[in-house]
Amino acid sequence: MPFYLIQFAQSHEEFRLPEFDSLAVLENVKYNYAKDSYKLDSPYFKVELESDDDARKLVKRSILIKRIYELWGEGSTYDAVNDQVKANKDKWADYHYTSFKFSVSAFGWTLTAKEQLKIINSFSYLGFEGDIDLTNPQVKFGVLEDYGQTTTHVEGGNPPSLKYVYMGRLVASGSRDLVQKYNLKKRHYLGTTSMDAELSLVMANQALASSGKLVYDPFVGTGSFLFTCAHFGSYTLGSDIDGRQIRGKSKDRGVKSNIEQYNLQGRVLDSLVFDVTRNPWRCDDWLDAIVTAPYGVRAGAKRLGRKDELKKPLQERSYEGVPMHLREDYYPPTKPYEMSEVLKDLLEFSAKHLHVGGRLVYWLPTVVDEYSNTDVPQHPCMVLISNSEQNFGQWSRRLITMEKVKHYTTSSSSLENADTPKALGHYLFREKYFSFGRQQQDDEKKDV
């Protein structure tokens, strides 16, 4: 298989390879790569693919891939690169008379226009006779220099040592423009739990969202995941215990207004209000994916019930002769829903309601110093596909992707976890999160 070079965006580094792997599964693309070819501190990733068509399939909806090139030459020096390019003359023939464009980019350093032109001219031996077209060329070529991530630019200083160089033909570009389309700054209605567009789109890719699939968010909030999964063709459905976020503050500021903004009326089916632990679903194996963020740091997760179970039952309480639970303005009482219990119920729900092969993609919040890989809840019907961290200092959130591998039975309903709840990095996460600021203030007082 020929070699291709992927140029990743240098952001969300831990999420890039899981998204790539998920898109390969979705598009049924075969690939190979050396274990040491992927590095978090480099945007370049060398892979083997069967054809240009497979390369296009892989990146056409990718969020974290910027471009993919057919690799013509590589090396630690330009002499090594040129030797490889000259040895692959059979690749040149199709582009001898086409219009073309050359571009030069560098990671870890900034090249002047003069330096870029000198590099482009060094490939004049290719002998292309087509027109140079900087606007709409028939073929584009790229030279990509890698100086490494630790490079710091010193005004007037000497350039760093060049680590590696790649040269190739551009095959396709990713879909990073979608990040701007779903940018929260442009969204009509937002809430405190709205997930940023880039990661919402990555989650849709890892969930394998595609045309005709049914995707569900049991903690829907303001519906961010409904929109991105629907963008890729899925039918989406959500629910939440609190309908106020779904309805919004007015008729023109709610989840429905966002659906209209993105013209997704035919794909976002609805958002319902109920406690997912007392859900109305009466069938199993009916969902293709579950995509969700089952935590709320500010408001906290809730479930139906009372903090004080000793209070008089509602059926025995009334106001002006009308039982409380029959009043039109009645709102059922809720109680805190501890994170370890939320995740336990989420995995049980997913194992029961996903198709075999369906995916669960969710955010796991955790305290960095207390986290262990054994904290990630396991289930006999589910296997872990990826675990990617977004670090915020003292705490982080992890994007967990799991896949259902066998049918749910009563005997497989127990969850597996190596630790007891109190040892988990996400146990009582909300309380720990709000203690970070108080702890910092206390430390500062001690220093004084």
Short mmCIF file of C-alpha atoms in Angstrom, two decimals:
data_model
loop_
_atom_site.label_atom_id
_atom_site.label_comp_id
_atom_site.label_asym_id
_atom_site.label_seq_id
_atom_site.Cartn_x
_atom_site.Cartn_y
_atom_site.Cartn_z
CA MET A 1 0.00 0.00 0.00
CA PRO A 2 1.29 3.52 -0.76
CA PHE A 3 2.25 5.89 2.03
CA TYR A 4 0.24 9.00 2.92
CA LEU A 5 1.00 11.84 5.29
CA ILE A 6 -1.70 13.17 7.60
CA GLN A 7 -1.33 16.71 8.89
CA PHE A 8 -3.29 17.04 12.11
CA ALA A 9 -4.40 20.22 13.80
CA GLN A 10 -2.08 20.74 16.78
CA SER A 11 -4.92 20.81 19.30
CA HIS A 12 -6.77 18.17 21.34
CA GLU A 13 -3.80 15.88 20.68
CA GLU A 14 -5.18 12.91 22.63
CA PHE A 15 -8.38 12.96 20.58
CA ARG A 16 -6.81 12.87 17.11
CA LEU A 17 -5.95 9.19 16.78
CA PRO A 18 -9.26 7.93 18.26
CA GLU A 19 -11.14 10.10 15.74
CA PHE A 20 -8.96 8.76 12.92
CA ASP A 21 -9.56 5.15 14.00
CA SER A 22 -13.31 5.75 14.29
CA LEU A 23 -13.54 7.24 10.80
CA ALA A 24 -11.62 4.26 9.41
CA VAL A 25 -14.23 1.95 10.98
CA LEU A 26 -17.10 4.09 9.69
CA GLU A 27 -15.75 4.20 6.12
CA ASN A 28 -14.42 0.62 6.16
CA VAL A 29 -10.93 1.81 5.25
CA LYS A 30 -7.94 -0.49 5.75
CA TYR A 31 -4.74 1.12 7.00
CA ASN A 32 -1.38 0.39 8.56
CA TYR A 33 1.02 2.52 10.56
CA ALA A 34 4.09 1.98 12.69
CA LYS A 35 3.53 2.30 16.43
CA ASP A 36 6.11 5.07 16.73
CA SER A 37 4.77 7.08 13.76
CA TYR A 38 2.15 8.89 15.87
CA LYS A 39 3.37 11.44 18.40
CA LEU A 40 1.35 13.84 20.51
CA ASP A 41 3.92 16.59 20.02
CA SER A 42 3.86 16.44 16.21
CA PRO A 43 1.07 17.14 13.71
CA TYR A 44 2.48 14.68 11.16
CA PHE A 45 1.34 11.07 10.94
CA LYS A 46 2.52 8.61 8.28
CA VAL A 47 0.08 5.85 7.30
CA GLU A 48 -0.37 3.25 4.58
CA LEU A 49 -3.67 3.33 2.65
CA GLU A 50 -4.85 1.45 -0.40
CA SER A 51 -5.80 4.45 -2.56
CA ASP A 52 -6.55 8.15 -2.86
CA ASP A 53 -10.25 7.29 -2.57
CA ASP A 54 -9.66 5.79 0.87
CA ALA A 55 -7.67 8.85 1.87
CA ARG A 56 -10.57 11.11 0.87
CA LYS A 57 -13.05 8.95 2.77
CA LEU A 58 -10.96 9.21 5.93
CA VAL A 59 -10.66 12.96 6.01
CA LYS A 60 -13.81 14.24 4.34
CA ARG A 61 -15.58 14.70 7.70
CA SER A 62 -12.62 14.77 10.06
CA ILE A 63 -12.42 17.67 12.49
CA LEU A 64 -8.87 17.19 13.76
CA ILE A 65 -7.22 16.39 10.41
CA LYS A 66 -6.27 19.42 8.34
CA ARG A 67 -4.91 17.72 5.21
CA ILE A 68 -3.72 14.42 3.79
CA TYR A 69 -0.93 14.09 1.21
CA GLU A 70 0.28 11.29 -1.01
CA LEU A 71 3.85 11.04 0.29
CA TRP A 72 6.50 11.47 -2.43
CA GLY A 73 9.58 11.93 -0.27
CA GLU A 74 10.74 12.32 3.34
CA GLY A 75 13.93 12.61 5.31
CA SER A 76 15.97 14.53 7.83
CA THR A 77 17.59 16.56 5.02
CA TYR A 78 16.45 17.97 1.71
CA ASP A 79 19.00 15.79 -0.08
CA ALA A 80 17.27 12.68 1.31
CA VAL A 81 13.84 14.05 0.31
CA ASN A 82 14.97 14.90 -3.21
CA ASP A 83 16.54 11.47 -3.69
CA GLN A 84 13.21 9.81 -2.85
CA VAL A 85 11.18 12.16 -5.05
CA LYS A 86 13.53 11.56 -8.00
CA ALA A 87 13.24 7.81 -7.44
CA ASN A 88 9.44 8.07 -7.81
CA LYS A 89 9.28 9.54 -11.30
CA ASP A 90 6.26 7.38 -12.12
CA LYS A 91 4.23 9.66 -9.82
CA TRP A 92 5.07 12.74 -11.87
CA ALA A 93 3.63 11.71 -15.23
CA ASP A 94 -0.03 12.49 -14.54
CA TYR A 95 0.76 16.09 -13.53
CA HIS A 96 3.25 17.15 -16.18
CA TYR A 97 0.85 19.50 -17.96
CA THR A 98 -1.72 20.30 -15.25
CA SER A 99 -1.96 23.64 -13.49
CA PHE A 100 -0.38 23.43 -10.06
CA LYS A 101 0.49 25.21 -6.84
CA PHE A 102 3.33 24.65 -4.39
CA SER A 103 3.05 25.59 -0.71
CA VAL A 104 5.59 25.38 2.10
CA SER A 105 4.71 25.20 5.79
CA ALA A 106 6.69 24.62 8.96
CA PHE A 107 5.79 23.31 12.40
CA GLY A 108 7.72 24.96 15.23
CA TRP A 109 9.11 27.80 13.14
CA THR A 110 8.02 30.59 10.79
CA LEU A 111 9.52 30.77 7.30
CA THR A 112 9.87 34.01 5.40
CA ALA A 113 8.43 34.38 1.90
CA LYS A 114 11.97 34.41 0.53
CA GLU A 115 12.81 31.13 2.30
CA GLN A 116 9.63 29.53 1.03
CA LEU A 117 10.37 30.55 -2.56
CA LYS A 118 13.89 29.12 -2.33
CA ILE A 119 12.47 25.77 -1.17
CA ILE A 120 9.88 25.72 -3.94
CA ASN A 121 12.54 26.43 -6.58
CA SER A 122 14.63 23.54 -5.27
CA PHE A 123 12.00 21.20 -6.73
CA SER A 124 12.25 22.68 -10.24
CA TYR A 125 13.75 19.38 -11.46
CA LEU A 126 10.17 18.04 -11.51
CA GLY A 127 9.89 19.88 -14.84
CA PHE A 128 6.16 20.62 -14.68
CA GLU A 129 5.05 22.58 -17.76
CA GLY A 130 1.53 23.43 -16.62
CA ASP A 131 0.48 26.87 -15.45
CA ILE A 132 1.14 28.02 -11.91
CA ASP A 133 -2.31 28.76 -10.47
CA LEU A 134 -2.44 30.08 -6.92
CA THR A 135 -6.25 30.32 -6.84
CA ASN A 136 -7.74 27.19 -8.36
CA PRO A 137 -5.02 24.75 -9.47
CA GLN A 138 -5.72 21.24 -10.69
CA VAL A 139 -3.15 19.81 -8.30
CA LYS A 140 -1.46 21.09 -5.14
CA PHE A 141 1.89 20.06 -3.72
CA GLY A 142 3.17 20.64 -0.21
CA VAL A 143 6.52 20.75 1.52
CA LEU A 144 6.21 20.38 5.29
CA GLU A 145 9.07 21.07 7.66
CA ASP A 146 9.15 19.84 11.25
CA TYR A 147 11.28 21.76 13.78
CA GLY A 148 9.66 20.21 16.84
CA GLN A 149 7.23 21.58 19.41
CA THR A 150 9.74 22.88 21.95
CA THR A 151 11.13 25.52 19.61
CA THR A 152 10.93 29.12 20.84
CA HIS A 153 11.25 32.03 18.48
CA VAL A 154 13.98 34.50 19.43
CA GLU A 155 13.87 37.83 17.63
CA GLY A 156 16.97 38.05 15.46
CA GLY A 157 18.18 34.67 16.65
CA ASN A 158 19.36 31.73 14.61
CA PRO A 159 16.73 29.30 13.32
CA PRO A 160 16.47 25.95 15.15
CA SER A 161 17.70 22.72 13.66
CA LEU A 162 15.40 21.17 11.11
CA LYS A 163 14.29 17.74 12.34
CA TYR A 164 12.41 16.32 9.36
CA VAL A 165 10.93 17.21 5.97
CA TYR A 166 8.03 15.76 3.99
CA MET A 167 7.02 16.41 0.38
CA GLY A 168 3.81 15.21 -1.22
CA ARG A 169 0.71 15.79 -3.32
CA LEU A 170 -2.37 17.12 -1.56
CA VAL A 171 -5.21 14.59 -1.79
CA ALA A 172 -7.92 16.07 0.44
CA SER A 173 -8.63 18.44 3.31
CA GLY A 174 -10.65 17.85 6.48
CA SER A 175 -13.87 19.54 7.61
CA ARG A 176 -12.53 21.98 10.18
CA ASP A 177 -14.80 24.65 8.68
CA LEU A 178 -17.67 22.93 10.50
CA VAL A 179 -16.22 24.22 13.78
CA GLN A 180 -17.15 27.73 12.67
CA LYS A 181 -20.59 26.68 11.47
CA TYR A 182 -21.49 25.28 14.90
CA ASN A 183 -19.46 27.85 16.86
CA LEU A 184 -21.16 28.62 20.17
CA LYS A 185 -20.61 32.34 19.62
CA LYS A 186 -22.94 32.16 16.62
CA ARG A 187 -25.57 29.91 18.23
CA HIS A 188 -28.96 31.48 18.99
CA TYR A 189 -29.51 29.74 22.30
CA LEU A 190 -26.90 28.68 24.85
CA GLY A 191 -26.91 27.26 28.34
CA THR A 192 -24.31 26.63 31.04
CA THR A 193 -23.81 23.09 29.74
CA SER A 194 -23.42 23.80 25.99
CA MET A 195 -20.46 21.81 24.64
CA ASP A 196 -18.03 23.58 22.29
CA ALA A 197 -18.44 22.80 18.60
CA GLU A 198 -15.06 21.19 17.92
CA LEU A 199 -15.38 18.50 20.58
CA SER A 200 -19.09 17.96 19.84
CA LEU A 201 -18.19 17.17 16.23
CA VAL A 202 -15.35 14.87 17.31
CA MET A 203 -17.80 13.00 19.55
CA ALA A 204 -20.19 12.56 16.62
CA ASN A 205 -17.35 11.02 14.61
CA GLN A 206 -16.34 8.68 17.43
CA ALA A 207 -19.99 7.64 17.78
CA LEU A 208 -19.96 6.70 14.07
CA ALA A 209 -22.94 9.00 13.48
CA SER A 210 -24.08 8.67 9.87
CA SER A 211 -27.11 8.65 7.62
CA GLY A 212 -30.11 6.71 8.95
CA LYS A 213 -28.71 5.97 12.41
CA LEU A 214 -30.56 6.81 15.64
CA VAL A 215 -28.53 8.69 18.27
CA TYR A 216 -29.77 9.47 21.77
CA ASP A 217 -28.59 11.88 24.48
CA PRO A 218 -30.11 11.04 27.90
CA PHE A 219 -28.70 14.24 29.47
CA VAL A 220 -29.49 16.52 26.57
CA GLY A 221 -29.28 19.96 28.20
CA THR A 222 -29.26 22.49 25.35
CA GLY A 223 -28.80 19.84 22.67
CA SER A 224 -25.24 20.35 21.39
CA PHE A 225 -24.76 16.67 20.51
CA LEU A 226 -28.13 16.47 18.78
CA PHE A 227 -27.00 19.05 16.22
CA THR A 228 -23.56 17.65 15.39
CA CYS A 229 -24.76 14.04 15.09
CA ALA A 230 -27.69 15.19 12.95
CA HIS A 231 -25.28 17.13 10.73
CA PHE A 232 -23.73 13.82 9.68
CA GLY A 233 -27.14 12.39 8.78
CA SER A 234 -28.29 10.71 12.00
CA TYR A 235 -31.74 11.02 13.52
CA THR A 236 -31.27 12.37 17.03
CA LEU A 237 -33.35 12.32 20.17
CA GLY A 238 -32.73 13.69 23.66
CA SER A 239 -34.15 13.75 27.14
CA ASP A 240 -33.44 15.53 30.41
CA ILE A 241 -34.91 15.68 33.88
CA ASP A 242 -35.08 19.49 33.65
CA GLY A 243 -37.22 20.75 30.77
CA ARG A 244 -36.31 24.38 31.36
CA GLN A 245 -33.02 24.09 29.46
CA ILE A 246 -34.79 22.41 26.56
CA ARG A 247 -37.55 25.01 26.33
CA GLY A 248 -35.28 27.98 26.90
CA LYS A 249 -36.30 31.43 28.05
CA SER A 250 -38.67 32.21 25.17
CA LYS A 251 -40.13 30.74 21.99
CA ASP A 252 -37.28 32.09 19.87
CA ARG A 253 -34.54 31.11 22.35
CA GLY A 254 -34.54 27.37 23.00
CA VAL A 255 -33.40 24.07 21.54
CA LYS A 256 -36.03 24.38 18.80
CA SER A 257 -34.64 27.74 17.67
CA ASN A 258 -31.19 26.16 17.31
CA ILE A 259 -32.68 23.33 15.27
CA GLU A 260 -34.16 25.91 12.92
CA GLN A 261 -30.88 27.86 12.81
CA TYR A 262 -29.03 24.80 11.51
CA ASN A 263 -31.94 23.64 9.33
CA LEU A 264 -32.06 20.23 11.06
CA GLN A 265 -35.84 19.95 11.49
CA GLY A 266 -35.95 16.65 9.62
CA ARG A 267 -33.25 14.97 11.70
CA VAL A 268 -33.55 16.23 15.28
CA LEU A 269 -36.69 14.36 16.28
CA ASP A 270 -37.48 15.77 19.74
CA SER A 271 -36.33 16.32 23.32
CA LEU A 272 -38.38 14.83 26.15
CA VAL A 273 -38.54 15.50 29.89
CA PHE A 274 -38.12 12.60 32.30
CA ASP A 275 -35.68 10.99 34.72
CA VAL A 276 -33.57 8.56 32.68
CA THR A 277 -33.54 6.11 35.63
CA ARG A 278 -37.33 5.93 35.21
CA ASN A 279 -37.39 6.10 31.44
CA PRO A 280 -40.42 5.15 29.30
CA TRP A 281 -38.53 3.04 26.77
CA ARG A 282 -40.06 -0.42 26.49
CA CYS A 283 -37.73 -2.06 23.96
CA ASP A 284 -34.07 -3.12 23.90
CA ASP A 285 -31.40 -2.93 21.18
CA TRP A 286 -32.92 0.07 19.42
CA LEU A 287 -30.19 2.73 19.48
CA ASP A 288 -27.14 3.05 17.22
CA ALA A 289 -25.29 5.41 19.55
CA ILE A 290 -25.54 7.27 22.83
CA VAL A 291 -23.63 10.56 22.98
CA THR A 292 -23.79 12.54 26.19
CA ALA A 293 -22.17 14.55 28.97
CA PRO A 294 -23.72 13.01 32.12
CA TYR A 295 -22.57 15.65 34.57
CA GLY A 296 -23.36 19.22 35.48
CA VAL A 297 -20.73 20.95 37.56
CA ARG A 298 -22.77 24.08 38.25
CA ALA A 299 -26.25 22.62 38.68
CA GLY A 300 -25.26 19.07 39.58
CA ALA A 301 -26.89 15.91 38.26
CA LYS A 302 -30.36 15.19 39.62
CA ARG A 303 -32.81 12.31 39.81
CA LEU A 304 -36.37 12.05 41.06
CA GLY A 305 -36.77 11.69 44.80
CA ARG A 306 -36.40 13.57 48.06
CA LYS A 307 -33.26 14.27 50.05
CA ASP A 308 -35.31 13.62 53.17
CA GLU A 309 -37.25 10.42 52.57
CA LEU A 310 -39.01 10.83 55.96
CA LYS A 311 -41.12 13.75 54.73
CA LYS A 312 -44.85 13.15 54.32
CA PRO A 313 -45.59 11.56 50.89
CA LEU A 314 -47.05 13.96 48.32
CA GLN A 315 -50.25 11.92 48.07
CA GLU A 316 -50.97 12.94 51.67
CA ARG A 317 -50.21 16.63 51.16
CA SER A 318 -52.50 19.17 49.55
CA TYR A 319 -52.94 22.89 48.91
CA GLU A 320 -56.40 24.43 48.89
CA GLY A 321 -57.89 20.96 48.80
CA VAL A 322 -55.92 19.84 45.69
CA PRO A 323 -53.29 17.10 46.17
CA MET A 324 -49.85 18.55 45.49
CA HIS A 325 -48.93 16.04 42.80
CA LEU A 326 -52.12 16.84 40.82
CA ARG A 327 -51.60 20.60 40.63
CA GLU A 328 -50.85 22.13 37.21
CA ASP A 329 -47.80 23.94 38.57
CA TYR A 330 -46.46 20.83 40.27
CA TYR A 331 -42.75 20.14 39.78
CA PRO A 332 -41.58 16.76 41.12
CA PRO A 333 -38.89 16.87 43.79
CA THR A 334 -35.34 15.87 42.89
CA LYS A 335 -32.29 14.81 44.81
CA PRO A 336 -28.55 14.80 44.00
CA TYR A 337 -27.33 12.09 41.65
CA GLU A 338 -23.76 11.11 42.59
CA MET A 339 -21.40 10.76 39.62
CA SER A 340 -20.39 7.14 40.23
CA GLU A 341 -24.10 6.21 40.32
CA VAL A 342 -24.77 8.22 37.15
CA LEU A 343 -22.08 6.30 35.27
CA LYS A 344 -23.20 2.96 36.62
CA ASP A 345 -26.74 3.60 35.40
CA LEU A 346 -25.51 5.01 32.07
CA LEU A 347 -23.52 1.87 31.25
CA GLU A 348 -26.39 -0.37 32.29
CA PHE A 349 -28.78 1.66 30.10
CA SER A 350 -26.35 1.55 27.16
CA ALA A 351 -25.77 -2.20 27.42
CA LYS A 352 -29.51 -2.73 27.35
CA HIS A 353 -30.62 -0.28 24.65
CA LEU A 354 -27.76 -0.13 22.13
CA HIS A 355 -27.55 -2.40 19.10
CA VAL A 356 -24.60 -4.79 19.12
CA GLY A 357 -21.88 -2.67 17.52
CA GLY A 358 -23.47 0.54 18.81
CA ARG A 359 -21.30 3.04 20.63
CA LEU A 360 -21.48 4.95 23.89
CA VAL A 361 -19.50 8.24 23.85
CA TYR A 362 -19.51 10.24 27.07
CA TRP A 363 -17.51 12.64 29.22
CA LEU A 364 -16.03 11.39 32.49
CA PRO A 365 -15.01 14.23 34.86
CA THR A 366 -12.26 13.38 37.30
CA VAL A 367 -9.78 14.81 39.79
CA VAL A 368 -6.35 14.54 38.15
CA ASP A 369 -4.40 13.46 41.24
CA GLU A 370 -6.97 10.82 42.16
CA TYR A 371 -7.59 9.34 38.71
CA SER A 372 -6.61 5.81 37.73
CA ASN A 373 -7.38 3.95 34.50
CA THR A 374 -9.33 1.46 36.59
CA ASP A 375 -11.79 4.27 37.41
CA VAL A 376 -13.46 3.94 34.01
CA PRO A 377 -16.61 1.87 34.60
CA GLN A 378 -16.75 -1.46 32.75
CA HIS A 379 -19.63 -3.68 31.72
CA PRO A 380 -19.65 -7.30 30.46
CA CYS A 381 -21.50 -6.22 27.29
CA MET A 382 -19.23 -3.25 26.51
CA VAL A 383 -15.56 -2.85 25.51
CA LEU A 384 -13.44 0.28 25.83
CA ILE A 385 -12.46 1.79 22.47
CA SER A 386 -10.66 4.96 23.56
CA ASN A 387 -9.97 7.17 26.58
CA SER A 388 -8.78 10.73 25.82
CA GLU A 389 -8.04 13.43 28.38
CA GLN A 390 -8.73 17.16 28.25
CA ASN A 391 -6.76 18.57 31.17
CA PHE A 392 -7.77 21.72 33.08
CA GLY A 393 -5.14 21.59 35.81
CA GLN A 394 -6.49 20.10 39.04
CA TRP A 395 -9.33 18.39 37.22
CA SER A 396 -9.87 16.99 33.76
CA ARG A 397 -12.57 15.40 31.71
CA ARG A 398 -12.06 12.25 29.70
CA LEU A 399 -13.85 11.36 26.51
CA ILE A 400 -14.74 7.69 26.87
CA THR A 401 -15.82 5.67 23.85
CA MET A 402 -17.21 2.17 24.35
CA GLU A 403 -18.81 -0.34 22.00
CA LYS A 404 -21.47 -2.96 22.72
CA VAL A 405 -20.13 -6.38 21.74
CA LYS A 406 -22.83 -8.79 22.88
CA HIS A 407 -26.54 -8.88 23.66
CA TYR A 408 -27.74 -7.85 27.09
CA THR A 409 -29.12 -10.48 29.44
CA THR A 410 -30.16 -10.35 33.08
CA SER A 411 -27.03 -12.26 34.03
CA SER A 412 -24.83 -9.62 32.39
CA SER A 413 -26.41 -6.68 34.17
CA SER A 414 -23.72 -6.35 36.85
CA LEU A 415 -21.00 -3.77 36.34
CA GLU A 416 -17.32 -4.38 36.86
CA ASN A 417 -15.07 -1.86 38.61
CA ALA A 418 -11.79 -2.54 40.35
CA ASP A 419 -12.25 0.12 43.02
CA THR A 420 -14.88 0.96 45.57
CA PRO A 421 -16.77 4.22 44.82
CA LYS A 422 -14.91 6.32 47.37
CA ALA A 423 -11.59 5.49 45.69
CA LEU A 424 -12.70 6.66 42.26
CA GLY A 425 -11.34 9.89 40.81
CA HIS A 426 -14.87 11.00 39.87
CA TYR A 427 -16.53 10.11 43.20
CA LEU A 428 -18.22 13.25 44.64
CA PHE A 429 -16.62 15.17 41.77
CA ARG A 430 -18.84 18.25 42.05
CA GLU A 431 -18.01 18.75 45.72
CA LYS A 432 -14.28 18.35 45.00
CA TYR A 433 -14.49 20.73 42.04
CA PHE A 434 -15.90 23.56 44.15
CA SER A 435 -13.33 22.89 46.89
CA PHE A 436 -10.42 23.65 44.54
CA GLY A 437 -10.93 27.43 44.82
CA ARG A 438 -11.32 27.31 48.60
CA GLN A 439 -8.20 25.19 48.94
CA GLN A 440 -6.19 27.66 46.84
CA GLN A 441 -7.38 30.56 49.01
CA ASP A 442 -6.41 28.67 52.18
CA ASP A 443 -2.95 27.93 50.75
CA GLU A 444 -2.46 31.61 49.88
CA LYS A 445 -3.40 32.64 53.45
CA LYS A 446 -0.86 30.16 54.85
CA ASP A 447 1.86 31.60 52.60
CA VAL A 448 1.08 35.09 53.95
#
